[in-house]
GROMACS .gro file of C-alpha atoms in nm:
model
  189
    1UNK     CA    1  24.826  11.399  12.681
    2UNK     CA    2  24.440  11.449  12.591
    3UNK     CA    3  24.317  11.429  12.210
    4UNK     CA    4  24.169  11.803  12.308
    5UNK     CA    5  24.409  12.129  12.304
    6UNK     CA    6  24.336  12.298  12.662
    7UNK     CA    7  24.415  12.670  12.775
    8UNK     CA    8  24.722  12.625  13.022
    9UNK     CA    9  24.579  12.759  13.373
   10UNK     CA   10  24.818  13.162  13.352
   11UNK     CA   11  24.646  13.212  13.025
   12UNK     CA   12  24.270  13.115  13.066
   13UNK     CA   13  24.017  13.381  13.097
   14UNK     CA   14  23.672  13.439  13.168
   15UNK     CA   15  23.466  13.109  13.284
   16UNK     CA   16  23.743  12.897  13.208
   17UNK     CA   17  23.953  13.073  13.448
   18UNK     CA   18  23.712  13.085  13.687
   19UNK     CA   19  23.672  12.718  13.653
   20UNK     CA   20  24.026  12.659  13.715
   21UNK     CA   21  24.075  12.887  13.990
   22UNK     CA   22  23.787  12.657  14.174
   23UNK     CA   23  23.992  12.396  14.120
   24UNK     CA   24  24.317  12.587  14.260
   25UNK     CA   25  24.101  12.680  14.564
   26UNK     CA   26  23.969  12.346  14.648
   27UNK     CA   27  24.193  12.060  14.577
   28UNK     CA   28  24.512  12.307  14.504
   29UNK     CA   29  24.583  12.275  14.143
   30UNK     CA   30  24.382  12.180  13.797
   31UNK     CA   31  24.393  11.873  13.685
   32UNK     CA   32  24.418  11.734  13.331
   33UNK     CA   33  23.998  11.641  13.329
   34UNK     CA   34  23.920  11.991  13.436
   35UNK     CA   35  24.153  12.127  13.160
   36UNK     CA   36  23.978  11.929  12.886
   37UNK     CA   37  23.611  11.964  13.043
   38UNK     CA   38  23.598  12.317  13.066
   39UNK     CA   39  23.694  12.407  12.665
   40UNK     CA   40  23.318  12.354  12.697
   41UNK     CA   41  23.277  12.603  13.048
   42UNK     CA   42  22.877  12.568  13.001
   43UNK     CA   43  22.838  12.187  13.026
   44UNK     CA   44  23.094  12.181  13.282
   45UNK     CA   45  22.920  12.365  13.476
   46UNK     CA   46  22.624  12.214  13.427
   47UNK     CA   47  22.784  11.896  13.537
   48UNK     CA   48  22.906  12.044  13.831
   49UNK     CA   49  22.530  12.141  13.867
   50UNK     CA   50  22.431  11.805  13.796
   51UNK     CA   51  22.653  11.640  14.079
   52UNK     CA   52  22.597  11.893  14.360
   53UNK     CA   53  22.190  11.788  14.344
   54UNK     CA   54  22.261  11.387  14.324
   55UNK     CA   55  22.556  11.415  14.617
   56UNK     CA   56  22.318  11.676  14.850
   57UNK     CA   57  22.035  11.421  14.936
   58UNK     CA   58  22.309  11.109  14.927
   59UNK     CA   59  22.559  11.270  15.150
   60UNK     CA   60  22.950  11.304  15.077
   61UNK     CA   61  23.041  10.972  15.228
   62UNK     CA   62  22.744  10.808  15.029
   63UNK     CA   63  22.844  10.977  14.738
   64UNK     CA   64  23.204  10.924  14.711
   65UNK     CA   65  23.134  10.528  14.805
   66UNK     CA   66  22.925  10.501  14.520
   67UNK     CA   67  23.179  10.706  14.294
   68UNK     CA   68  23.485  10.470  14.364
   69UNK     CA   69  23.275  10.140  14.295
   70UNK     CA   70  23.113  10.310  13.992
   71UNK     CA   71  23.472  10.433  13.928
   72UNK     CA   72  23.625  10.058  13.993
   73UNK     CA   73  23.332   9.902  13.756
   74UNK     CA   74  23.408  10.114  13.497
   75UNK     CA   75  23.779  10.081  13.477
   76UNK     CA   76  23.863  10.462  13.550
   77UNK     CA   77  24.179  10.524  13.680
   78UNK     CA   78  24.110  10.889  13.682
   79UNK     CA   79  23.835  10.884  13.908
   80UNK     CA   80  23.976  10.630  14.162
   81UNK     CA   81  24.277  10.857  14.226
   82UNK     CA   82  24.052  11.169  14.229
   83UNK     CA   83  23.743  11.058  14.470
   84UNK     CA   84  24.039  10.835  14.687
   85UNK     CA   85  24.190  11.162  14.760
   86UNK     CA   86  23.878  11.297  14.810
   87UNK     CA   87  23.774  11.057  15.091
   88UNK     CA   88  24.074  11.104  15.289
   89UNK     CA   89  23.921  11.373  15.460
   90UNK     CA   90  23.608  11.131  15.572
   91UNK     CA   91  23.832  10.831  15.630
   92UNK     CA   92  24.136  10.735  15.755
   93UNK     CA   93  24.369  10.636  15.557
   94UNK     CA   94  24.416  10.264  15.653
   95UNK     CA   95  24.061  10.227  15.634
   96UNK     CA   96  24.024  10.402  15.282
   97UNK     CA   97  24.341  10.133  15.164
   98UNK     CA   98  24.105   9.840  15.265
   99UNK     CA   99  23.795  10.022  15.100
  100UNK     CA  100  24.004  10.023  14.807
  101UNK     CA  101  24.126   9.690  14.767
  102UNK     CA  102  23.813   9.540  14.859
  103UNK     CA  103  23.520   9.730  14.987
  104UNK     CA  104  23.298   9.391  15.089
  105UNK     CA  105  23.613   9.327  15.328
  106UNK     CA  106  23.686   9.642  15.441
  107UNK     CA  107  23.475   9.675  15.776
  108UNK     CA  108  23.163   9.868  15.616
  109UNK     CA  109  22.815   9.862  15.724
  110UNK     CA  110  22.655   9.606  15.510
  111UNK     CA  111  22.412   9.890  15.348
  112UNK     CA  112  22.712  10.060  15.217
  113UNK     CA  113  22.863   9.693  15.102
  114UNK     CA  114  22.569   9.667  14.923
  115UNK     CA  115  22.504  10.011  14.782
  116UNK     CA  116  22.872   9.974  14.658
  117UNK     CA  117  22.781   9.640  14.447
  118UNK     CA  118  22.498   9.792  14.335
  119UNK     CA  119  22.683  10.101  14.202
  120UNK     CA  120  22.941   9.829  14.064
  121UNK     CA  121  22.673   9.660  13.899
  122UNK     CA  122  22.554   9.957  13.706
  123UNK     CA  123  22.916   9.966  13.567
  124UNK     CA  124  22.933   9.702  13.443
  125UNK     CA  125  22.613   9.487  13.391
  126UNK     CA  126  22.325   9.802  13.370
  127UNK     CA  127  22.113   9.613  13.125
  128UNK     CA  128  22.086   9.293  13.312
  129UNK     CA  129  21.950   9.470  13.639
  130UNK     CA  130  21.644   9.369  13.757
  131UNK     CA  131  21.376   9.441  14.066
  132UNK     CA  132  21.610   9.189  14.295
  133UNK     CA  133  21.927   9.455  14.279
  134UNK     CA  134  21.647   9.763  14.396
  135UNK     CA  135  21.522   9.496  14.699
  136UNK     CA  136  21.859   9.395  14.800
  137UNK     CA  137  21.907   9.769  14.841
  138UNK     CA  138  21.580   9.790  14.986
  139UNK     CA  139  21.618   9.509  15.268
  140UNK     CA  140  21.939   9.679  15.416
  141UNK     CA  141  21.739   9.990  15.426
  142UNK     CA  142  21.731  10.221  15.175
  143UNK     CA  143  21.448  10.393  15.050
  144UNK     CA  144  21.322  10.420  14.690
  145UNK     CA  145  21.411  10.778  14.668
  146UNK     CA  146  21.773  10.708  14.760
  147UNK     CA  147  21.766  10.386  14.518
  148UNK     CA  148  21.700  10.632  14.243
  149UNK     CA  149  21.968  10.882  14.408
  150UNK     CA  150  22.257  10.570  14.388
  151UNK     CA  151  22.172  10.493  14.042
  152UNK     CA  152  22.176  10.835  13.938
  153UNK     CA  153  22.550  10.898  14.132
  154UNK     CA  154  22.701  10.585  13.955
  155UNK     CA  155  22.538  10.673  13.666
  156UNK     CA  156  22.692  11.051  13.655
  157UNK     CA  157  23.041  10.853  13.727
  158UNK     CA  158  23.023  10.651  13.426
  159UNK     CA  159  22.938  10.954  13.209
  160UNK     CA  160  23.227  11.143  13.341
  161UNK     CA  161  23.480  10.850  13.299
  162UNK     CA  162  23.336  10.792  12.959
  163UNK     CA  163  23.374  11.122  12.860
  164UNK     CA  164  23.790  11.171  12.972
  165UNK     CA  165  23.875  10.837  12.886
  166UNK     CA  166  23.732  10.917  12.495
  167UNK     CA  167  23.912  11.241  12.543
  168UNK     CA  168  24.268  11.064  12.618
  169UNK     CA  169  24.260  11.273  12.939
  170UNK     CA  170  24.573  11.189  13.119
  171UNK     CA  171  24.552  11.036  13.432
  172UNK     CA  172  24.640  11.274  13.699
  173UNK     CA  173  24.802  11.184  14.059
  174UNK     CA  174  24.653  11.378  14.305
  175UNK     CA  175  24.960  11.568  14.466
  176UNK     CA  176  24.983  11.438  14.804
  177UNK     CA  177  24.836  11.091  14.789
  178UNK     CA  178  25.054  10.835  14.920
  179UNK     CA  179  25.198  10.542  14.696
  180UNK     CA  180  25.022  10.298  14.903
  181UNK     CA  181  24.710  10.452  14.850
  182UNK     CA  182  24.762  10.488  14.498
  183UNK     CA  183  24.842  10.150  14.462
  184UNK     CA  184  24.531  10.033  14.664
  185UNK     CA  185  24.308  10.248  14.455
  186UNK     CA  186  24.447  10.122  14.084
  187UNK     CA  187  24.484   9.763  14.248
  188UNK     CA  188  24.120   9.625  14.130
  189UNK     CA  189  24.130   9.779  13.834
   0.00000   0.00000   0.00000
């Protein structure tokens, strides 16, 4: 149970309801981070702002790559169950398991190998990076603009895990999700 008292979804109203009916509508029910984000409906919607123009120019798959190893360097459960589930609409399952036990062994390009360490690295070591993380990025192909696009998506993650792990969010189970996903998604953390 979070540190924050939340509106229950039948009795929110105005942008808070709004917020969770998104929620409803997309991924079929509100979860526990959306509950405690939006008694603030403004900044979550700003977030939401936020993520929409660093996932556009990365692309979904991109994006939710760099989310789980941002998500895996920074120790959130939340956001491992939540982008997993996510991703099973842009990879099968079996695939996804292997992705989430071990991304540098799970049959990746080796640009997305390495844009996954580097998003890693920012979780965990973002003070130590130097010029050599941006050219490893750079030799496998990416461009400056979507170095700065990477950072900026792992980045976002580690704000957002920050924030509902300070929060005591609880840590929801996307309804759905098989147990051996789950399990392969918690597994490195």
């Amino acid at each position: 149970m979070s540190i924050i008292q939340t509106t229950e979804p039948g009795e929110a109203t105005g942008d808070v309801a709004e917020i969770y009916a998104d929620d409803e509508r997309t991924i079929g029910y509100v979860p526990e981070h959306t509950r405690v984000m939006a008694v603030n409906p403004e900044a979550y919607r700003a977030w939401e702002q936020l993520i929409r123009a660093i996932a556009s120019p990365l692309g979904l798959r991109r994006y939710e790559l760099v989310t789980l190893a941002a998500a895996q360097g920074g120790h959130s459960a939340h956001c491992r169950l939540a982008h997993g589930n996510r991703m099973r609409t842009l990879i099968d399952e079996e695939q996804l398991e292997a992705i989430a036990r071990d991304y540098r062994h799970a049959d990746l390009s080796a640009a997305e190998v390495a844009m996954m360490e580097y998003a890693e690295r920012i979780s965990t070591d973002a003070p130590d990076m130097t010029e050599a993380d941006a050219q490893r990025l750079r030799e496998v192909g990416f461009t400056d603009r979507e170095i700065v696009d990477i950072t900026l998506a792992a980045a976002a993650r580690n704000y957002f895990s920050r924030a509902i792990q300070a929060l005591g969010v609880a840590v929801d189970v996307p309804p759905g999700l098989s147990d051996r996903l789950r399990a392969a998604l918690l597994a490195p953390l």
